[in-house]
Amino acid sequence: MRKSYTATTGGHKARKRFGQNFLIDTKIIDRIIATIAPKAEDDLLEIGPGQGAMTLPLLEKLNQLHVIEIDRDLIGLLESFDKDNLIVHQGDAMKFDLSTLPTPIRVVGNLPYNISSPILFHLLENRSLVQDMTFMLQKEVVERMVAKHGNKIYGRLSVMMQAFFEVELIFIVPPESFEPAPKVDSAIVYLKPLTQSLVGDVTVFKKVVKAAFAQRRKTLRNCLKSLLTQEQTSIDLSQRAEMLSVADFIKLTQDYEKQH
Ligand code: SAM
């Protein structure tokens, strides 16, 4: 068996391959719970409850809480809490069918960093079922999510998130708040689906944004040459992708769609 253990916390050996960094700082946990501000009747899903650092304080406030955890070894621990209002699902959050839960649902979690982007994209696809989301992620990822055009860290993740969500960095969390401690800072991010996103087809939008950022140092004319020409859009294609606002990307996609 592959060795993936890095540290022992509360009898459980933290597994690197599941991105396990358990929260141990109660002040930080309190601040996260205050940010979520759960109301008893809220429908909530926690992704990756781990050993329950956030789960137990959430359970104190909620009539019911759903959790989805991939590590079978932690399922027994979660079930041993013996809480009637805790509904434990075992499986992969990236494949979890949100429509099986009461919706719109509030989603929270200290996400496994190695797969935070695919989880965010899975939730983006399912945003009509989501009320809001509060996540712990690597600070660098959150900074990219909230970055504005013209900034060198503005990229695909910034455009995809901001086209569909209001995105806000809430606060920074230092490595020593976890066991084992990660190498980098983390941050809490709040996402709320926009009531009216102007994007028509998500798949087409994704394709245009991906192509635009495929070679950041090249002009859009170059990056998008297989998709559309300058004659087909009012967006200036002599720019680089990082200069385009989210609204510009939406316009660009609409112009592309007119040709197809
Ligand atoms: N919430 C706990 C805490 O704050 O201490 C644990 C956070 S730890 C960073 C991430 C958790 O997500 C782990 O419990 C891990 O086993 C779980 N996990 C990893 N990949 C997952 C996946 N694909 N689906 C569901 N849970 C996953």
Tab-separated table of C-alpha atoms and ligand atoms in Angstrom:
chain	number	residue	atom	x	y	z
A	1	MET	CA	0.000	0.000	0.000
A	2	ARG	CA	1.201	3.503	-0.895
A	3	LYS	CA	2.409	5.487	2.082
A	4	SER	CA	0.461	8.709	2.328
A	5	TYR	CA	0.456	9.364	6.035
A	6	THR	CA	1.999	12.575	7.290
A	7	ALA	CA	0.813	13.177	10.830
A	8	THR	CA	-1.469	11.820	13.489
A	9	THR	CA	-4.349	13.884	14.777
A	10	GLY	CA	-6.808	12.550	17.323
A	11	GLY	CA	-5.903	8.934	16.498
A	12	HIS	CA	-6.459	9.417	12.753
A	13	LYS	CA	-3.439	9.567	10.469
A	14	ALA	CA	-3.800	12.560	8.171
A	15	ARG	CA	-3.787	11.420	4.542
A	16	LYS	CA	-1.926	13.596	2.098
A	17	ARG	CA	-3.715	12.157	-0.914
A	18	PHE	CA	-7.052	13.357	0.508
A	19	GLY	CA	-5.621	16.812	1.223
A	20	GLN	CA	-6.114	16.349	4.957
A	21	ASN	CA	-5.114	19.378	7.016
A	22	PHE	CA	-7.348	19.454	10.050
A	23	LEU	CA	-8.378	22.729	11.661
A	24	ILE	CA	-7.246	22.938	15.277
A	25	ASP	CA	-7.555	26.672	16.055
A	26	THR	CA	-10.865	27.192	17.848
A	27	LYS	CA	-10.779	30.982	17.316
A	28	ILE	CA	-10.533	30.455	13.548
A	29	ILE	CA	-13.301	27.829	13.669
A	30	ASP	CA	-15.532	30.302	15.558
A	31	ARG	CA	-14.813	32.986	12.958
A	32	ILE	CA	-15.721	30.638	10.110
A	33	ILE	CA	-18.972	29.660	11.802
A	34	ALA	CA	-19.736	33.368	12.378
A	35	THR	CA	-19.076	34.018	8.661
A	36	ILE	CA	-21.449	31.207	7.656
A	37	ALA	CA	-23.988	32.506	10.227
A	38	PRO	CA	-26.119	29.331	10.051
A	39	LYS	CA	-29.805	29.582	10.917
A	40	ALA	CA	-31.525	26.527	12.417
A	41	GLU	CA	-33.710	25.925	9.364
A	42	ASP	CA	-30.914	26.331	6.759
A	43	ASP	CA	-30.170	23.375	4.492
A	44	LEU	CA	-26.412	22.925	4.608
A	45	LEU	CA	-23.854	20.577	3.058
A	46	GLU	CA	-20.320	20.377	4.425
A	47	ILE	CA	-17.707	19.018	2.014
A	48	GLY	CA	-14.893	17.083	3.713
A	49	PRO	CA	-15.955	17.181	7.385
A	50	GLY	CA	-12.811	15.260	8.381
A	51	GLN	CA	-12.805	14.836	12.142
A	52	GLY	CA	-15.635	17.297	12.605
A	53	ALA	CA	-13.790	20.535	13.446
A	54	MET	CA	-16.513	22.580	11.752
A	55	THR	CA	-19.199	19.892	11.805
A	56	LEU	CA	-19.735	19.828	15.559
A	57	PRO	CA	-20.159	23.606	15.999
A	58	LEU	CA	-22.437	23.672	12.926
A	59	LEU	CA	-24.573	20.872	14.392
A	60	GLU	CA	-25.167	22.981	17.489
A	61	LYS	CA	-26.865	25.606	15.321
A	62	LEU	CA	-28.703	23.541	12.718
A	63	ASN	CA	-31.774	21.333	12.649
A	64	GLN	CA	-30.034	19.196	10.048
A	65	LEU	CA	-26.597	18.980	8.399
A	66	HIS	CA	-25.476	16.894	5.416
A	67	VAL	CA	-21.781	16.024	5.092
A	68	ILE	CA	-19.890	14.314	2.253
A	69	GLU	CA	-16.579	12.665	3.132
A	70	ILE	CA	-14.433	10.458	0.884
A	71	ASP	CA	-12.230	8.827	3.557
A	72	ARG	CA	-13.988	5.715	4.824
A	73	ASP	CA	-11.859	5.733	7.977
A	74	LEU	CA	-13.434	9.049	8.978
A	75	ILE	CA	-17.013	7.918	8.305
A	76	GLY	CA	-17.019	5.723	11.419
A	77	LEU	CA	-15.757	8.619	13.502
A	78	LEU	CA	-18.445	10.963	12.157
A	79	GLU	CA	-21.137	8.347	12.787
A	80	SER	CA	-19.845	7.815	16.313
A	81	PHE	CA	-20.889	11.410	17.114
A	82	ASP	CA	-24.347	9.801	17.234
A	83	LYS	CA	-26.111	13.025	16.264
A	84	ASP	CA	-29.641	12.646	14.918
A	85	ASN	CA	-29.322	15.846	12.893
A	86	LEU	CA	-26.142	14.710	11.074
A	87	ILE	CA	-26.578	12.943	7.736
A	88	VAL	CA	-23.318	11.370	6.617
A	89	HIS	CA	-22.702	10.608	2.921
A	90	GLN	CA	-19.613	8.640	1.924
A	91	GLY	CA	-18.169	9.473	-1.478
A	92	ASP	CA	-16.486	11.936	-3.767
A	93	ALA	CA	-17.809	15.514	-3.556
A	94	MET	CA	-16.917	16.004	-7.234
A	95	LYS	CA	-19.441	13.329	-8.200
A	96	PHE	CA	-22.043	14.075	-5.553
A	97	ASP	CA	-25.528	14.716	-6.958
A	98	LEU	CA	-26.701	17.885	-5.211
A	99	SER	CA	-30.227	17.420	-6.531
A	100	THR	CA	-30.670	14.573	-4.010
A	101	LEU	CA	-30.480	17.161	-1.198
A	102	PRO	CA	-32.979	19.822	-0.170
A	103	THR	CA	-32.268	22.852	-2.352
A	104	PRO	CA	-31.216	25.604	-2.660
A	105	ILE	CA	-28.448	24.419	-0.385
A	106	ARG	CA	-25.717	26.310	1.434
A	107	VAL	CA	-22.350	24.611	0.843
A	108	VAL	CA	-19.388	24.979	3.201
A	109	GLY	CA	-16.052	23.304	3.755
A	110	ASN	CA	-12.369	23.390	4.428
A	111	LEU	CA	-11.672	21.973	0.992
A	112	PRO	CA	-8.900	19.519	0.090
A	113	TYR	CA	-6.483	21.861	-1.685
A	114	ASN	CA	-5.325	19.361	-4.298
A	115	ILE	CA	-8.800	19.220	-5.853
A	116	SER	CA	-10.301	22.604	-4.988
A	117	SER	CA	-10.624	23.743	-8.634
A	118	PRO	CA	-12.526	20.648	-9.861
A	119	ILE	CA	-14.857	20.918	-6.832
A	120	LEU	CA	-15.494	24.615	-7.627
A	121	PHE	CA	-16.241	23.751	-11.274
A	122	HIS	CA	-18.606	20.944	-10.219
A	123	LEU	CA	-20.469	23.436	-8.026
A	124	LEU	CA	-20.469	26.010	-10.824
A	125	GLU	CA	-22.292	23.487	-13.030
A	126	ASN	CA	-24.802	22.994	-10.219
A	127	ARG	CA	-25.123	26.648	-9.162
A	128	SER	CA	-28.907	26.693	-9.681
A	129	LEU	CA	-29.151	24.344	-6.658
A	130	VAL	CA	-26.873	26.474	-4.485
A	131	GLN	CA	-27.826	29.343	-2.176
A	132	ASP	CA	-24.277	30.321	-1.230
A	133	MET	CA	-20.856	28.815	-0.429
A	134	THR	CA	-18.229	29.484	2.224
A	135	PHE	CA	-14.907	27.731	1.692
A	136	MET	CA	-11.410	27.562	3.052
A	137	LEU	CA	-8.920	27.387	0.188
A	138	GLN	CA	-5.290	28.217	-0.413
A	139	LYS	CA	-4.912	31.977	-0.143
A	140	GLU	CA	-3.277	32.079	-3.572
A	141	VAL	CA	-6.334	30.390	-5.137
A	142	VAL	CA	-8.735	32.821	-3.447
A	143	GLU	CA	-6.616	35.749	-4.632
A	144	ARG	CA	-6.936	34.449	-8.186
A	145	MET	CA	-10.697	33.989	-7.761
A	146	VAL	CA	-11.221	37.640	-6.747
A	147	ALA	CA	-8.552	39.234	-9.009
A	148	LYS	CA	-9.732	41.979	-11.378
A	149	HIS	CA	-8.693	42.430	-15.021
A	150	GLY	CA	-5.344	44.127	-15.504
A	151	ASN	CA	-3.874	42.160	-12.584
A	152	LYS	CA	-1.250	39.547	-13.466
A	153	ILE	CA	-2.982	36.874	-11.392
A	154	TYR	CA	-6.314	37.504	-13.186
A	155	GLY	CA	-7.034	34.379	-15.225
A	156	ARG	CA	-9.427	31.621	-16.145
A	157	LEU	CA	-10.477	30.950	-12.546
A	158	SER	CA	-11.166	34.687	-11.936
A	159	VAL	CA	-13.364	34.983	-15.043
A	160	MET	CA	-15.227	31.704	-14.543
A	161	MET	CA	-16.022	32.436	-10.904
A	162	GLN	CA	-16.922	36.122	-11.291
A	163	ALA	CA	-19.157	35.457	-14.320
A	164	PHE	CA	-21.431	33.335	-12.137
A	165	PHE	CA	-20.813	34.363	-8.522
A	166	GLU	CA	-20.307	37.321	-6.305
A	167	VAL	CA	-16.884	36.384	-4.841
A	168	GLU	CA	-15.390	37.834	-1.669
A	169	LEU	CA	-12.193	37.087	0.277
A	170	ILE	CA	-13.299	37.172	3.921
A	171	PHE	CA	-10.116	36.568	5.946
A	172	ILE	CA	-6.682	34.930	5.873
A	173	VAL	CA	-5.832	31.839	7.923
A	174	PRO	CA	-2.188	31.049	8.833
A	175	PRO	CA	-0.654	27.529	8.477
A	176	GLU	CA	-0.403	26.977	12.253
A	177	SER	CA	-4.216	26.813	12.461
A	178	PHE	CA	-4.012	23.287	11.030
A	179	GLU	CA	-2.573	19.896	11.911
A	180	PRO	CA	-0.556	19.004	9.930
A	181	ALA	CA	0.309	22.601	8.993
A	182	PRO	CA	0.220	23.271	5.236
A	183	LYS	CA	3.153	25.133	3.670
A	184	VAL	CA	1.074	28.123	2.608
A	185	ASP	CA	-1.524	30.570	3.937
A	186	SER	CA	-5.211	29.801	3.485
A	187	ALA	CA	-8.213	32.079	3.131
A	188	ILE	CA	-11.949	32.014	3.603
A	189	VAL	CA	-13.934	32.858	0.483
A	190	TYR	CA	-17.654	33.570	0.180
A	191	LEU	CA	-19.489	32.876	-3.089
A	192	LYS	CA	-23.074	33.719	-3.937
A	193	PRO	CA	-24.589	32.822	-7.322
A	194	LEU	CA	-25.488	35.950	-9.317
A	195	THR	CA	-29.243	36.222	-9.716
A	196	GLN	CA	-28.777	37.019	-13.388
A	197	SER	CA	-25.649	35.781	-15.046
A	198	LEU	CA	-25.411	37.077	-18.618
A	199	VAL	CA	-23.633	33.943	-19.804
A	200	GLY	CA	-25.774	31.852	-22.141
A	201	ASP	CA	-24.075	28.512	-22.631
A	202	VAL	CA	-21.516	27.688	-19.904
A	203	THR	CA	-19.666	25.180	-22.097
A	204	VAL	CA	-19.136	27.729	-24.880
A	205	PHE	CA	-18.100	30.413	-22.368
A	206	LYS	CA	-15.597	27.990	-20.787
A	207	LYS	CA	-14.164	27.166	-24.220
A	208	VAL	CA	-13.641	30.851	-25.147
A	209	VAL	CA	-12.101	31.738	-21.757
A	210	LYS	CA	-9.827	28.691	-21.832
A	211	ALA	CA	-8.583	29.485	-25.343
A	212	ALA	CA	-8.049	33.169	-24.452
A	213	PHE	CA	-5.803	32.324	-21.495
A	214	ALA	CA	-4.067	29.334	-23.110
A	215	GLN	CA	-1.047	31.498	-23.962
A	216	ARG	CA	-1.156	34.478	-21.646
A	217	ARG	CA	1.679	36.348	-23.328
A	218	LYS	CA	0.086	36.247	-26.769
A	219	THR	CA	-2.640	38.535	-28.084
A	220	LEU	CA	-6.247	37.435	-28.218
A	221	ARG	CA	-6.055	37.492	-32.033
A	222	ASN	CA	-3.467	34.742	-31.754
A	223	CYS	CA	-5.128	32.725	-28.996
A	224	LEU	CA	-8.590	32.874	-30.564
A	225	LYS	CA	-7.674	32.442	-34.199
A	226	SER	CA	-9.531	29.148	-34.524
A	227	LEU	CA	-12.648	30.678	-32.929
A	228	LEU	CA	-13.231	34.174	-34.317
A	229	THR	CA	-11.637	37.076	-36.192
A	230	GLN	CA	-11.457	40.810	-35.417
A	231	GLU	CA	-14.228	41.455	-37.985
A	232	GLN	CA	-16.586	39.283	-35.972
A	233	THR	CA	-16.287	41.160	-32.646
A	234	SER	CA	-16.126	44.686	-31.253
A	235	ILE	CA	-13.652	43.517	-28.556
A	236	ASP	CA	-10.128	44.650	-29.466
A	237	LEU	CA	-8.232	41.420	-30.134
A	238	SER	CA	-4.820	43.103	-30.122
A	239	GLN	CA	-5.019	42.951	-26.304
A	240	ARG	CA	-3.963	40.104	-24.038
A	241	ALA	CA	-6.653	38.102	-22.216
A	242	GLU	CA	-5.779	39.606	-18.827
A	243	MET	CA	-6.930	43.055	-20.051
A	244	LEU	CA	-10.520	41.909	-20.688
A	245	SER	CA	-13.157	42.385	-18.001
A	246	VAL	CA	-15.649	39.614	-17.252
A	247	ALA	CA	-18.260	41.628	-19.196
A	248	ASP	CA	-15.859	41.740	-22.184
A	249	PHE	CA	-15.531	37.937	-22.068
A	250	ILE	CA	-19.311	37.607	-22.057
A	251	LYS	CA	-19.532	39.942	-25.101
A	252	LEU	CA	-16.748	38.012	-26.847
A	253	THR	CA	-18.604	34.733	-26.274
A	254	GLN	CA	-21.855	36.236	-27.566
A	255	ASP	CA	-20.041	37.381	-30.726
A	256	TYR	CA	-18.546	33.911	-31.127
A	257	GLU	CA	-21.972	32.297	-30.679
A	258	LYS	CA	-23.450	34.518	-33.425
A	259	GLN	CA	-21.070	32.848	-35.907
A	260	HIS	CA	-21.988	29.293	-34.908
B	1	SAM	N1	-13.183	19.924	7.679
B	1	SAM	C1	-12.068	19.276	8.313
B	1	SAM	C2	-11.293	20.303	9.104
B	1	SAM	O1	-11.453	21.477	8.843
B	1	SAM	O2	-10.524	19.899	9.989
B	1	SAM	C3	-11.157	18.562	7.292
B	1	SAM	C4	-10.582	19.433	6.207
B	1	SAM	S1	-9.364	18.642	5.186
B	1	SAM	C5	-8.557	20.056	4.523
B	1	SAM	C6	-10.273	18.093	3.764
B	1	SAM	C7	-11.264	16.961	4.000
B	1	SAM	O3	-11.882	16.624	2.732
B	1	SAM	C8	-10.670	15.685	4.509
B	1	SAM	O4	-11.459	15.162	5.538
B	1	SAM	C9	-10.655	14.737	3.288
B	1	SAM	O5	-10.706	13.366	3.620
B	1	SAM	C10	-11.893	15.204	2.560
B	1	SAM	N2	-11.891	14.943	1.110
B	1	SAM	C11	-10.800	14.909	0.279
B	1	SAM	N3	-11.188	14.689	-0.980
B	1	SAM	C12	-12.544	14.609	-0.960
B	1	SAM	C13	-13.527	14.402	-1.973
B	1	SAM	N4	-13.204	14.233	-3.250
B	1	SAM	N5	-14.828	14.363	-1.596
B	1	SAM	C14	-15.181	14.521	-0.283
B	1	SAM	N6	-14.280	14.730	0.709
B	1	SAM	C15	-12.993	14.781	0.373
